[in-house]
CSV table of C-alpha atoms and ligand atoms in Angstrom, one decimal:
chain,number,residue,atom,x,y,z
A,1,MET,CA,35.9,2.9,16.5
A,2,SER,CA,33.2,1.6,18.7
A,3,GLU,CA,30.0,0.1,17.4
A,4,ASN,CA,28.7,2.3,14.6
A,5,LYS,CA,25.0,2.1,14.9
A,6,ASP,CA,23.3,5.2,13.8
A,7,ILE,CA,19.5,4.9,14.5
A,8,ASN,CA,18.9,7.7,12.0
A,9,ASN,CA,20.4,5.6,9.3
A,10,ILE,CA,17.7,4.5,6.8
A,11,ALA,CA,19.3,1.1,6.3
A,12,ASN,CA,19.2,0.4,10.0
A,13,ARG,CA,15.6,1.6,10.4
A,14,LEU,CA,14.6,-0.7,7.5
A,15,ALA,CA,16.4,-3.6,9.1
A,16,ASN,CA,14.6,-2.8,12.3
A,17,ALA,CA,11.2,-2.7,10.6
A,18,GLN,CA,11.9,-6.1,9.0
A,19,GLU,CA,12.9,-7.5,12.3
A,20,ILE,CA,9.7,-6.3,14.0
A,21,ILE,CA,7.7,-7.8,11.1
A,22,ALA,CA,9.6,-11.1,11.4
A,23,GLN,CA,9.1,-11.3,15.2
A,24,THR,CA,5.4,-10.3,15.1
A,25,SER,CA,4.8,-12.8,12.3
A,26,GLU,CA,6.3,-15.6,14.3
A,27,LYS,CA,4.4,-14.6,17.4
A,28,PHE,CA,1.1,-14.8,15.6
A,29,ASN,CA,1.9,-17.9,13.6
A,30,ARG,CA,2.1,-16.1,10.2
A,31,LEU,CA,4.2,-17.9,7.6
A,32,PRO,CA,7.7,-16.4,7.1
A,33,ASN,CA,7.6,-13.8,4.4
A,34,ALA,CA,3.8,-13.6,4.5
A,35,VAL,CA,4.0,-9.9,5.3
A,36,LYS,CA,5.7,-7.6,2.8
A,37,LEU,CA,7.1,-4.2,3.7
A,38,MET,CA,6.1,-1.1,1.7
A,39,ALA,CA,8.4,1.9,2.4
A,40,VAL,CA,6.2,5.0,2.3
A,41,SER,CA,8.5,7.7,0.9
A,42,LYS,CA,6.0,10.6,0.4
A,43,THR,CA,7.6,14.0,0.9
A,44,LYS,CA,11.0,12.5,1.3
A,45,PRO,CA,13.9,13.2,-1.1
A,46,ASN,CA,15.1,10.9,-3.8
A,47,THR,CA,18.4,10.4,-1.9
A,48,ASP,CA,16.4,8.7,0.9
A,49,ILE,CA,14.8,6.3,-1.6
A,50,ILE,CA,18.2,5.5,-3.1
A,51,ASP,CA,19.4,4.7,0.5
A,52,ALA,CA,16.5,2.4,1.1
A,53,TYR,CA,16.9,0.8,-2.4
A,54,SER,CA,20.6,0.2,-1.7
A,55,ALA,CA,19.6,-1.6,1.4
A,56,GLY,CA,17.5,-3.9,-0.6
A,57,GLN,CA,14.1,-2.3,-0.4
A,58,ARG,CA,12.0,-2.5,-3.6
A,59,ILE,CA,8.4,-1.7,-2.7
A,60,PHE,CA,7.7,2.1,-2.3
A,61,GLY,CA,4.5,4.0,-1.6
A,62,GLU,CA,3.7,7.6,-2.6
A,63,ASN,CA,0.5,9.5,-2.2
A,64,TYR,CA,0.8,12.6,-4.3
A,65,ALA,CA,0.4,11.9,-8.0
A,66,GLN,CA,2.8,14.5,-9.3
A,67,GLU,CA,5.5,13.5,-6.7
A,68,LEU,CA,5.1,9.9,-7.6
A,69,HIS,CA,5.6,10.7,-11.3
A,70,ASP,CA,8.6,12.9,-10.7
A,71,LYS,CA,10.3,10.3,-8.6
A,72,PHE,CA,9.4,7.5,-11.1
A,73,LEU,CA,11.2,9.5,-13.8
A,74,ALA,CA,14.1,10.6,-11.7
A,75,LEU,CA,14.8,7.1,-10.4
A,76,ASN,CA,14.0,5.2,-13.6
A,77,ASN,CA,17.5,3.6,-13.5
A,78,LEU,CA,16.8,1.7,-10.3
A,79,LYS,CA,15.6,-1.6,-11.6
A,80,ASP,CA,12.6,-3.5,-10.2
A,81,ILE,CA,11.2,-0.8,-8.1
A,82,GLU,CA,7.5,-1.5,-7.3
A,83,TRP,CA,5.8,1.8,-7.1
A,84,HIS,CA,2.5,1.9,-5.2
A,85,TYR,CA,0.2,4.8,-5.4
A,86,ILE,CA,-1.6,5.1,-2.1
A,87,GLY,CA,-3.2,8.5,-2.2
A,88,PRO,CA,-6.6,9.9,-3.3
A,89,ILE,CA,-6.9,9.9,-7.1
A,90,GLN,CA,-8.4,12.7,-9.1
A,91,SER,CA,-9.6,12.1,-12.7
A,92,ASN,CA,-7.1,14.5,-14.1
A,93,LYS,CA,-4.2,12.6,-12.5
A,94,THR,CA,-5.1,9.1,-13.6
A,95,LYS,CA,-2.7,9.3,-16.6
A,96,ILE,CA,0.4,10.1,-14.7
A,97,VAL,CA,-0.5,7.6,-12.0
A,98,ALA,CA,-1.0,4.9,-14.6
A,99,GLU,CA,2.3,5.7,-16.2
A,100,ALA,CA,4.4,5.7,-12.9
A,101,ALA,CA,2.6,3.2,-10.7
A,102,THR,CA,3.1,-0.6,-10.7
A,103,TRP,CA,0.1,-0.8,-8.3
A,104,VAL,CA,-2.7,1.6,-7.4
A,105,ASP,CA,-3.8,0.7,-3.9
A,106,SER,CA,-6.4,3.4,-3.4
A,107,VAL,CA,-9.1,2.7,-6.0
A,108,ASP,CA,-12.6,3.5,-4.7
A,109,ARG,CA,-14.5,4.5,-7.8
A,110,ILE,CA,-15.4,2.6,-10.9
A,111,LYS,CA,-15.0,5.7,-13.0
A,112,ILE,CA,-11.3,6.0,-11.8
A,113,ALA,CA,-10.7,2.3,-12.4
A,114,LYS,CA,-12.0,2.6,-16.0
A,115,ARG,CA,-9.7,5.6,-16.7
A,116,LEU,CA,-6.7,3.6,-15.2
A,117,SER,CA,-7.7,0.7,-17.4
A,118,ASN,CA,-7.7,2.8,-20.5
A,119,HIS,CA,-4.4,4.4,-19.8
A,120,ALA,CA,-2.8,1.0,-18.9
A,121,LYS,CA,-4.0,-0.3,-22.3
A,122,GLU,CA,-2.5,2.6,-24.1
A,123,LEU,CA,0.8,2.1,-22.2
A,124,ASN,CA,0.6,-1.6,-22.9
A,125,LYS,CA,1.1,-2.5,-19.2
A,126,GLU,CA,-0.9,-4.2,-16.5
A,127,LEU,CA,-1.8,-2.3,-13.4
A,128,ASN,CA,-2.3,-4.1,-10.1
A,129,ILE,CA,-5.0,-2.5,-8.0
A,130,LEU,CA,-6.4,-2.7,-4.5
A,131,LEU,CA,-9.8,-1.6,-3.6
A,132,GLN,CA,-9.7,0.9,-0.7
A,133,VAL,CA,-12.3,0.2,2.0
A,134,ASN,CA,-13.6,2.9,4.4
A,135,ILE,CA,-13.4,0.4,7.3
A,136,SER,CA,-14.2,2.9,10.0
A,137,GLN,CA,-17.1,4.3,8.0
A,138,SER,CA,-15.6,7.7,8.4
A,139,GLU,CA,-17.3,10.6,6.6
A,140,THR,CA,-13.9,12.1,5.9
A,141,LYS,CA,-12.2,9.1,4.5
A,142,SER,CA,-12.0,7.7,1.0
A,143,GLY,CA,-13.0,4.2,0.3
A,144,VAL,CA,-16.0,2.0,-0.3
A,145,LEU,CA,-18.0,0.4,2.5
A,146,LEU,CA,-17.3,-3.2,3.3
A,147,SER,CA,-20.8,-4.2,2.2
A,148,GLU,CA,-20.1,-2.7,-1.2
A,149,VAL,CA,-16.9,-4.6,-1.9
A,150,PRO,CA,-18.3,-7.7,-3.7
A,151,GLU,CA,-20.3,-5.6,-6.2
A,152,PHE,CA,-17.3,-3.3,-6.8
A,153,VAL,CA,-14.9,-6.2,-7.3
A,154,SER,CA,-17.2,-7.9,-9.7
A,155,GLN,CA,-17.1,-4.8,-11.9
A,156,LEU,CA,-13.3,-4.3,-11.5
A,157,VAL,CA,-12.4,-7.7,-12.6
A,158,ASN,CA,-13.9,-7.1,-16.1
A,159,LEU,CA,-11.6,-4.2,-16.9
A,160,ASP,CA,-8.8,-4.7,-19.3
A,161,ASN,CA,-5.2,-4.4,-18.2
A,162,ILE,CA,-6.2,-4.3,-14.6
A,163,VAL,CA,-5.4,-7.0,-12.1
A,164,VAL,CA,-7.4,-6.9,-8.9
A,165,ARG,CA,-5.0,-8.0,-6.1
A,166,GLY,CA,-7.0,-7.2,-3.0
A,167,LEU,CA,-8.0,-4.7,-0.4
A,168,MET,CA,-6.5,-1.7,1.5
A,169,ALA,CA,-7.7,0.3,4.4
A,170,ILE,CA,-6.7,3.2,6.7
A,171,PRO,CA,-8.7,2.9,9.9
A,172,ASP,CA,-9.5,5.9,12.1
A,173,LYS,CA,-7.2,6.4,15.0
A,174,HIS,CA,-8.6,4.3,17.8
A,175,GLU,CA,-7.6,4.5,21.4
A,176,ASP,CA,-9.3,1.1,21.9
A,177,LYS,CA,-7.0,-1.5,20.3
A,178,GLN,CA,-9.8,-4.1,20.3
A,179,LEU,CA,-11.9,-1.8,18.1
A,180,LEU,CA,-8.9,-1.4,15.7
A,181,LYS,CA,-8.5,-5.2,15.6
A,182,ASP,CA,-12.2,-5.8,15.0
A,183,GLU,CA,-11.9,-3.5,11.9
A,184,PHE,CA,-8.8,-5.3,10.7
A,185,LEU,CA,-10.5,-8.7,11.2
A,186,ALA,CA,-13.6,-7.6,9.3
A,187,MET,CA,-11.2,-6.7,6.4
A,188,LYS,CA,-9.6,-10.1,6.7
A,189,THR,CA,-12.9,-11.9,6.5
A,190,CYS,CA,-13.9,-10.0,3.4
A,191,PHE,CA,-10.4,-10.7,1.9
A,192,VAL,CA,-10.6,-14.4,2.5
A,193,THR,CA,-14.1,-14.6,0.9
A,194,LEU,CA,-12.8,-12.7,-2.2
A,195,GLN,CA,-9.8,-15.1,-2.4
A,196,GLN,CA,-12.2,-18.0,-2.7
A,197,GLN,CA,-13.8,-16.4,-5.7
A,198,TYR,CA,-10.9,-14.7,-7.6
A,199,SER,CA,-7.5,-16.3,-8.1
A,200,THR,CA,-5.6,-13.0,-8.5
A,201,ILE,CA,-6.4,-11.8,-5.0
A,202,ASP,CA,-3.4,-12.1,-2.7
A,203,THR,CA,-2.9,-8.8,-1.0
A,204,LEU,CA,-4.4,-7.3,2.2
A,205,SER,CA,-2.7,-3.9,2.8
A,206,LEU,CA,-3.2,-3.0,6.5
A,207,GLY,CA,-1.0,-1.4,9.1
A,208,MET,CA,1.2,1.7,9.3
A,209,SER,CA,4.1,2.6,11.7
A,210,ALA,CA,1.8,3.0,14.7
A,211,ASP,CA,-0.4,-0.2,14.2
A,212,MET,CA,1.7,-2.6,12.2
A,213,ASN,CA,1.7,-5.2,15.0
A,214,GLU,CA,-2.1,-5.4,15.3
A,215,ALA,CA,-2.3,-5.5,11.4
A,216,ILE,CA,0.1,-8.4,11.3
A,217,GLU,CA,-1.8,-10.2,14.0
A,218,CYS,CA,-5.1,-9.7,12.1
A,219,GLY,CA,-3.8,-11.0,8.7
A,220,SER,CA,-2.2,-8.1,6.8
A,221,THR,CA,0.0,-9.2,3.9
A,222,MET,CA,1.6,-5.7,3.4
A,223,VAL,CA,2.3,-3.0,5.9
A,224,ARG,CA,2.9,0.5,4.8
A,225,ILE,CA,5.7,2.1,6.8
A,226,GLY,CA,6.8,5.7,6.5
A,227,THR,CA,7.9,7.4,9.7
A,228,ALA,CA,9.6,4.4,11.2
A,229,ILE,CA,11.9,4.2,8.2
A,230,PHE,CA,12.4,7.7,6.9
A,231,GLY,CA,11.7,9.7,10.1
A,232,SER,CA,8.8,12.1,10.7
A,233,ARG,CA,7.5,14.3,8.0
A,234,ASN,CA,7.1,18.1,8.1
B,301,PLP,C1,1.6,8.2,5.0
B,301,PLP,C2,0.9,6.9,4.8
B,301,PLP,C3,1.4,5.8,5.4
B,301,PLP,C4,2.7,5.8,6.3
B,301,PLP,O1,2.3,6.3,7.5
B,301,PLP,P1,3.4,6.3,8.8
B,301,PLP,O2,2.6,6.5,9.9
B,301,PLP,O3,4.4,7.4,8.5
B,301,PLP,O4,4.0,4.9,8.8
B,301,PLP,C5,0.8,4.6,5.2
B,301,PLP,N1,-0.3,4.5,4.4
B,301,PLP,C6,-0.8,5.6,3.8
B,301,PLP,C7,-2.0,5.5,2.9
B,301,PLP,C8,-0.2,6.9,4.0
B,301,PLP,O5,-0.8,7.9,3.4
């Protein structure tokens, strides 16, 4: 047999994503392992998650509450999976999200954070959270404005069973890469300021399949990659 390299293989695509992260990190003088890889498995079958897990992947992102919960239950035997909820959160879904998630990366309302805190207390667990920032100030996007972040975080840190770990953003699609980088850098500045104030803050979640290199250049500590690992979604 000749070289058996199937580019459709999830393990190969994962290795490829890790390689890009390593190379880009080196290029922009990021410390080795400063950037973590989240595999965004939304809409993909459990068998795909098992393939990625078998290849060593542990951080997974989902953005539909019921789907996250179903996968969490079905894959409960896979130890040490770190489930991130990255979708919009409705009040009536906070309970299943709190049960399934290790992290909730899309918090943008105090009311939702309070509900997550109460559920986490009942479940006797700690929930890691990221505050989602509407960095492009888009009317259609969830998230708080950058200027509102300090006030929000000061309220979030008082909630029981919640650990505030940092910030997340999904910028608008920009043709202009410099505009994209300016937004990422504004996130980074805000993140660094928070880090000086709160010891738990260590995560800046920026970058998806299409803009991971710019995100790593600008200081992301966690890229969220779906398509480049699992293929395109229907
Ligand atoms: C779907 C999704 C991703 C992954 O996007 P790809 O372009 O497939 O890499 C990342 N972050 C969030 C919040 C998502 O909803």
